[in-house]
mmCIF file of C-alpha atoms in Angstrom:
data_model
loop_
_atom_site.group_PDB
_atom_site.id
_atom_site.type_symbol
_atom_site.label_atom_id
_atom_site.label_comp_id
_atom_site.label_asym_id
_atom_site.label_seq_id
_atom_site.Cartn_x
_atom_site.Cartn_y
_atom_site.Cartn_z
ATOM 1 C CA ILE A 1216 -43.415 2.611 43.185
ATOM 2 C CA GLY A 1217 -42.519 6.116 42.007
ATOM 3 C CA SER A 1218 -42.228 7.365 45.577
ATOM 4 C CA ASP A 1219 -40.118 4.498 46.907
ATOM 5 C CA ALA A 1220 -36.615 5.859 47.527
ATOM 6 C CA SER A 1221 -34.865 2.510 47.000
ATOM 7 C CA ILE A 1222 -36.469 2.075 43.553
ATOM 8 C CA ILE A 1223 -35.546 5.617 42.565
ATOM 9 C CA ALA A 1224 -31.975 4.962 43.737
ATOM 10 C CA LEU A 1225 -31.889 1.762 41.666
ATOM 11 C CA ILE A 1226 -33.131 3.643 38.600
ATOM 12 C CA PHE A 1227 -30.392 6.258 39.026
ATOM 13 C CA GLU A 1228 -27.828 3.487 39.543
ATOM 14 C CA LEU A 1229 -29.032 1.723 36.366
ATOM 15 C CA ARG A 1230 -28.828 4.997 34.390
ATOM 16 C CA LYS A 1231 -25.313 5.558 35.676
ATOM 17 C CA MET A 1232 -24.308 1.994 34.773
ATOM 18 C CA PHE A 1233 -25.794 2.227 31.273
ATOM 19 C CA SER A 1234 -24.062 5.545 30.775
ATOM 20 C CA SER A 1235 -20.701 4.082 31.777
ATOM 21 C CA VAL A 1236 -21.300 1.026 29.548
ATOM 22 C CA GLY A 1237 -22.120 3.362 26.664
ATOM 23 C CA GLU A 1238 -18.937 5.318 27.275
ATOM 24 C CA ALA A 1239 -16.896 2.098 27.453
ATOM 25 C CA LEU A 1240 -18.390 0.967 24.148
ATOM 26 C CA ARG A 1241 -17.701 4.360 22.533
ATOM 27 C CA LYS A 1242 -14.098 4.196 23.763
ATOM 28 C CA PHE A 1243 -13.740 0.691 22.354
ATOM 29 C CA LEU A 1244 -15.207 1.710 19.005
ATOM 30 C CA ARG A 1245 -13.016 4.841 18.740
ATOM 31 C CA GLN A 1246 -9.905 2.682 18.512
ATOM 32 C CA TRP A 1247 -11.166 1.376 15.167
ATOM 33 C CA ASN A 1248 -11.479 4.879 13.699
ATOM 34 C CA SER A 1249 -7.775 4.993 12.889
ATOM 35 C CA TYR A 1250 -8.360 2.305 10.259
ATOM 36 C CA ASP A 1251 -11.035 4.175 8.309
ATOM 37 C CA ARG A 1252 -8.585 4.880 5.451
ATOM 38 C CA LEU A 1253 -8.686 1.169 4.602
ATOM 39 C CA TRP A 1254 -12.165 1.680 3.220
ATOM 40 C CA LYS A 1255 -11.416 4.556 0.850
ATOM 41 C CA PRO A 1256 -13.501 3.938 -2.267
ATOM 42 C CA SER A 1257 -10.972 5.788 -4.405
ATOM 43 C CA LYS A 1258 -8.162 3.270 -3.920
ATOM 44 C CA ALA A 1259 -7.283 3.353 -7.639
ATOM 45 C CA ALA A 1260 -7.133 7.158 -7.669
ATOM 46 C CA ILE A 1261 -4.963 7.211 -4.548
ATOM 47 C CA LEU A 1262 -2.583 4.657 -6.038
ATOM 48 C CA ASP A 1263 -2.496 6.480 -9.394
ATOM 49 C CA LYS A 1264 -1.566 9.700 -7.606
ATOM 50 C CA PHE A 1265 1.137 7.849 -5.675
ATOM 51 C CA VAL A 1266 2.550 6.253 -8.837
ATOM 52 C CA ALA A 1267 2.405 9.573 -10.708
ATOM 53 C CA GLY A 1268 4.955 10.919 -8.228
ATOM 54 C CA ASN A 1269 7.457 8.350 -9.587
ATOM 55 C CA PRO A 1270 8.101 6.765 -6.173
ATOM 56 C CA THR A 1271 11.240 4.841 -5.412
ATOM 57 C CA CYS A 1272 11.281 1.178 -4.566
ATOM 58 C CA VAL A 1273 11.805 2.123 -0.924
ATOM 59 C CA GLN A 1274 8.623 4.232 -0.947
ATOM 60 C CA PHE A 1275 6.680 1.283 -2.380
ATOM 61 C CA ASP A 1276 8.174 -0.945 0.308
ATOM 62 C CA GLN A 1277 7.197 1.522 3.033
ATOM 63 C CA ARG A 1278 3.587 1.592 1.858
ATOM 64 C CA MET A 1279 3.403 -2.168 1.571
ATOM 65 C CA PHE A 1280 5.059 -2.607 4.979
ATOM 66 C CA HIS A 1281 2.564 -0.191 6.547
ATOM 67 C CA TYR A 1282 -0.406 -2.236 5.345
ATOM 68 C CA HIS A 1283 1.356 -5.517 6.112
ATOM 69 C CA ASN A 1284 1.804 -4.318 9.694
ATOM 70 C CA MET A 1285 -1.936 -3.677 9.810
ATOM 71 C CA VAL A 1286 -2.554 -7.277 8.727
ATOM 72 C CA VAL A 1287 -0.262 -8.527 11.491
ATOM 73 C CA ASP A 1288 -1.994 -6.218 13.982
ATOM 74 C CA PHE A 1289 -5.421 -7.517 12.987
ATOM 75 C CA GLN A 1290 -4.276 -11.126 13.285
ATOM 76 C CA ALA A 1291 -3.071 -10.439 16.833
ATOM 77 C CA ARG A 1292 -6.268 -8.729 17.952
ATOM 78 C CA PRO A 1293 -8.709 -10.647 20.109
ATOM 79 C CA LYS A 1294 -11.836 -11.874 18.380
ATOM 80 C CA HIS A 1295 -14.044 -10.430 21.121
ATOM 81 C CA ALA A 1296 -13.899 -7.647 23.674
ATOM 82 C CA ASP A 1297 -15.677 -7.283 26.984
ATOM 83 C CA CYS A 1298 -17.040 -3.854 27.850
ATOM 84 C CA MET A 1299 -18.314 -4.333 31.376
ATOM 85 C CA PHE A 1300 -21.176 -6.818 30.978
ATOM 86 C CA ILE A 1301 -21.403 -6.599 27.159
ATOM 87 C CA ARG A 1302 -19.285 -8.856 24.935
ATOM 88 C CA VAL A 1303 -18.550 -7.379 21.516
ATOM 89 C CA MET A 1304 -17.838 -9.990 18.862
ATOM 90 C CA CYS A 1305 -15.093 -8.490 16.702
ATOM 91 C CA ALA A 1306 -14.185 -11.485 14.536
ATOM 92 C CA PRO A 1307 -16.133 -10.392 11.416
ATOM 93 C CA LEU A 1308 -14.827 -6.829 11.692
ATOM 94 C CA VAL A 1309 -11.237 -7.940 12.236
ATOM 95 C CA LYS A 1310 -11.474 -10.383 9.318
ATOM 96 C CA ALA A 1311 -12.886 -7.706 7.008
ATOM 97 C CA MET A 1312 -10.250 -5.177 8.006
ATOM 98 C CA GLU A 1313 -7.478 -7.730 7.569
ATOM 99 C CA LYS A 1314 -8.839 -8.498 4.097
ATOM 100 C CA GLN A 1315 -8.888 -4.790 3.201
ATOM 101 C CA ALA A 1316 -5.296 -4.345 4.372
ATOM 102 C CA ARG A 1317 -4.264 -7.372 2.292
ATOM 103 C CA ASN A 1318 -6.080 -5.843 -0.690
ATOM 104 C CA TRP A 1319 -4.033 -2.659 -0.252
ATOM 105 C CA VAL A 1320 -0.783 -4.653 -0.126
ATOM 106 C CA GLU A 1321 -1.814 -6.505 -3.273
ATOM 107 C CA ALA A 1322 -2.868 -3.328 -5.097
ATOM 108 C CA ILE A 1323 0.414 -1.602 -4.254
ATOM 109 C CA GLY A 1324 2.308 -4.707 -5.393
ATOM 110 C CA VAL A 1325 0.420 -4.726 -8.692
ATOM 111 C CA GLN A 1326 1.296 -1.063 -9.255
ATOM 112 C CA LEU A 1327 4.940 -1.799 -8.458
ATOM 113 C CA GLN A 1328 5.000 -4.744 -10.859
ATOM 114 C CA GLN A 1329 3.238 -2.852 -13.659
ATOM 115 C CA GLY A 1330 5.609 0.079 -13.358
ATOM 116 C CA ALA A 1331 8.636 -2.219 -13.381
ATOM 117 C CA PHE A 1332 7.285 -4.069 -16.423
ATOM 118 C CA GLU A 1333 6.731 -0.819 -18.343
ATOM 119 C CA ARG A 1334 10.218 0.391 -17.458
ATOM 120 C CA LEU A 1335 11.685 -2.961 -18.495
ATOM 121 C CA GLN A 1336 9.906 -2.796 -21.847
ATOM 122 C CA ALA A 1337 11.202 0.748 -22.407
ATOM 123 C CA LEU A 1338 14.747 -0.349 -21.562
ATOM 124 C CA LYS A 1339 14.462 -3.361 -23.872
ATOM 125 C CA ALA A 1340 13.252 -1.087 -26.683
ATOM 126 C CA LYS A 1341 16.170 1.264 -26.079
ATOM 127 C CA ILE A 1342 18.651 -1.632 -26.184
ATOM 128 C CA ALA A 1343 17.001 -3.018 -29.335
ATOM 129 C CA GLU A 1344 17.316 0.396 -30.982
ATOM 130 C CA TYR A 1345 20.998 0.585 -30.043
ATOM 131 C CA THR A 1346 21.511 -2.946 -31.331
ATOM 132 C CA ALA A 1347 19.813 -2.163 -34.638
ATOM 133 C CA ASN A 1348 21.962 0.937 -35.040
ATOM 134 C CA MET A 1349 25.136 -1.072 -34.373
ATOM 135 C CA LEU A 1350 24.323 -3.819 -36.846
ATOM 136 C CA GLU A 1351 24.191 -1.473 -39.821
ATOM 137 C CA LYS A 1352 27.341 -1.597 -41.934
ATOM 138 C CA PRO A 1353 28.263 1.914 -42.978
ATOM 139 C CA LYS A 1354 28.858 2.389 -46.690
ATOM 140 C CA LYS A 1355 29.023 6.165 -46.696
ATOM 141 C CA ILE A 1356 30.587 8.743 -44.450
ATOM 142 C CA ASP A 1357 27.171 9.832 -43.092
ATOM 143 C CA ALA A 1358 26.366 6.248 -42.123
ATOM 144 C CA LEU A 1359 29.758 5.990 -40.398
ATOM 145 C CA LYS A 1360 29.071 9.226 -38.493
ATOM 146 C CA PHE A 1361 25.685 7.840 -37.449
ATOM 147 C CA LEU A 1362 27.313 4.608 -36.245
ATOM 148 C CA LEU A 1363 29.970 6.511 -34.309
ATOM 149 C CA ASN A 1364 27.281 8.727 -32.743
ATOM 150 C CA SER A 1365 25.333 5.604 -31.786
ATOM 151 C CA ILE A 1366 28.442 4.150 -30.149
ATOM 152 C CA ALA A 1367 28.955 7.417 -28.268
ATOM 153 C CA ASP A 1368 25.299 7.361 -27.163
ATOM 154 C CA VAL A 1369 25.666 3.799 -25.892
ATOM 155 C CA LYS A 1370 28.831 4.692 -24.057
ATOM 156 C CA SER A 1371 27.368 7.832 -22.483
ATOM 157 C CA SER A 1372 24.140 6.138 -21.401
ATOM 158 C CA SER A 1373 25.637 2.874 -20.157
ATOM 159 C CA TRP A 1374 25.621 3.962 -16.489
ATOM 160 C CA GLU A 1375 22.109 5.315 -16.810
ATOM 161 C CA CYS A 1376 20.939 2.017 -18.326
ATOM 162 C CA GLU A 1377 22.790 0.051 -15.645
ATOM 163 C CA LEU A 1378 21.093 2.032 -12.873
ATOM 164 C CA GLU A 1379 17.722 1.649 -14.575
ATOM 165 C CA TYR A 1380 18.284 -2.087 -14.890
ATOM 166 C CA LEU A 1381 19.276 -2.408 -11.225
ATOM 167 C CA ASP A 1382 16.196 -0.449 -10.132
ATOM 168 C CA ILE A 1383 13.951 -2.652 -12.275
ATOM 169 C CA GLU A 1384 15.639 -5.763 -10.883
ATOM 170 C CA GLU A 1385 15.006 -4.559 -7.329
ATOM 171 C CA ARG A 1386 11.343 -3.988 -8.104
ATOM 172 C CA TYR A 1387 10.928 -7.530 -9.369
#
């Protein structure tokens, strides 16, 4: 058998075919490498670093939109792929990756909501402090000066509070 030229030719042809199938599979698998960041174990640390930069609502939206687009991409992907004569069943992988992308969207949304809630509580505390200062009836000149200073503070920070309120409203 080892000296038969047709068998040796078939062996070389089989090697060549297996090599090309292997390359086709490697090429198919390489396309999934771009999604490896979905599996970062330090998701909380990454999000904390992002939130520490005091991102705008637009930056939150961009991140959420990025991962939402991944979800849409995964939903559109075929559940199997044919690499020559091998069929690769992708359904479990696609489902897991879609779930991870959804988890990222949810985690970013939670961070957005928590930040907005904290900012809302701070704004409410500021307004409550201003209100308490305004309700005091001045009986002495120092108390009157304090009340007038409080009124000036309210007046000078009204635009700042309005912008803060609008930003919080957008985040909710």
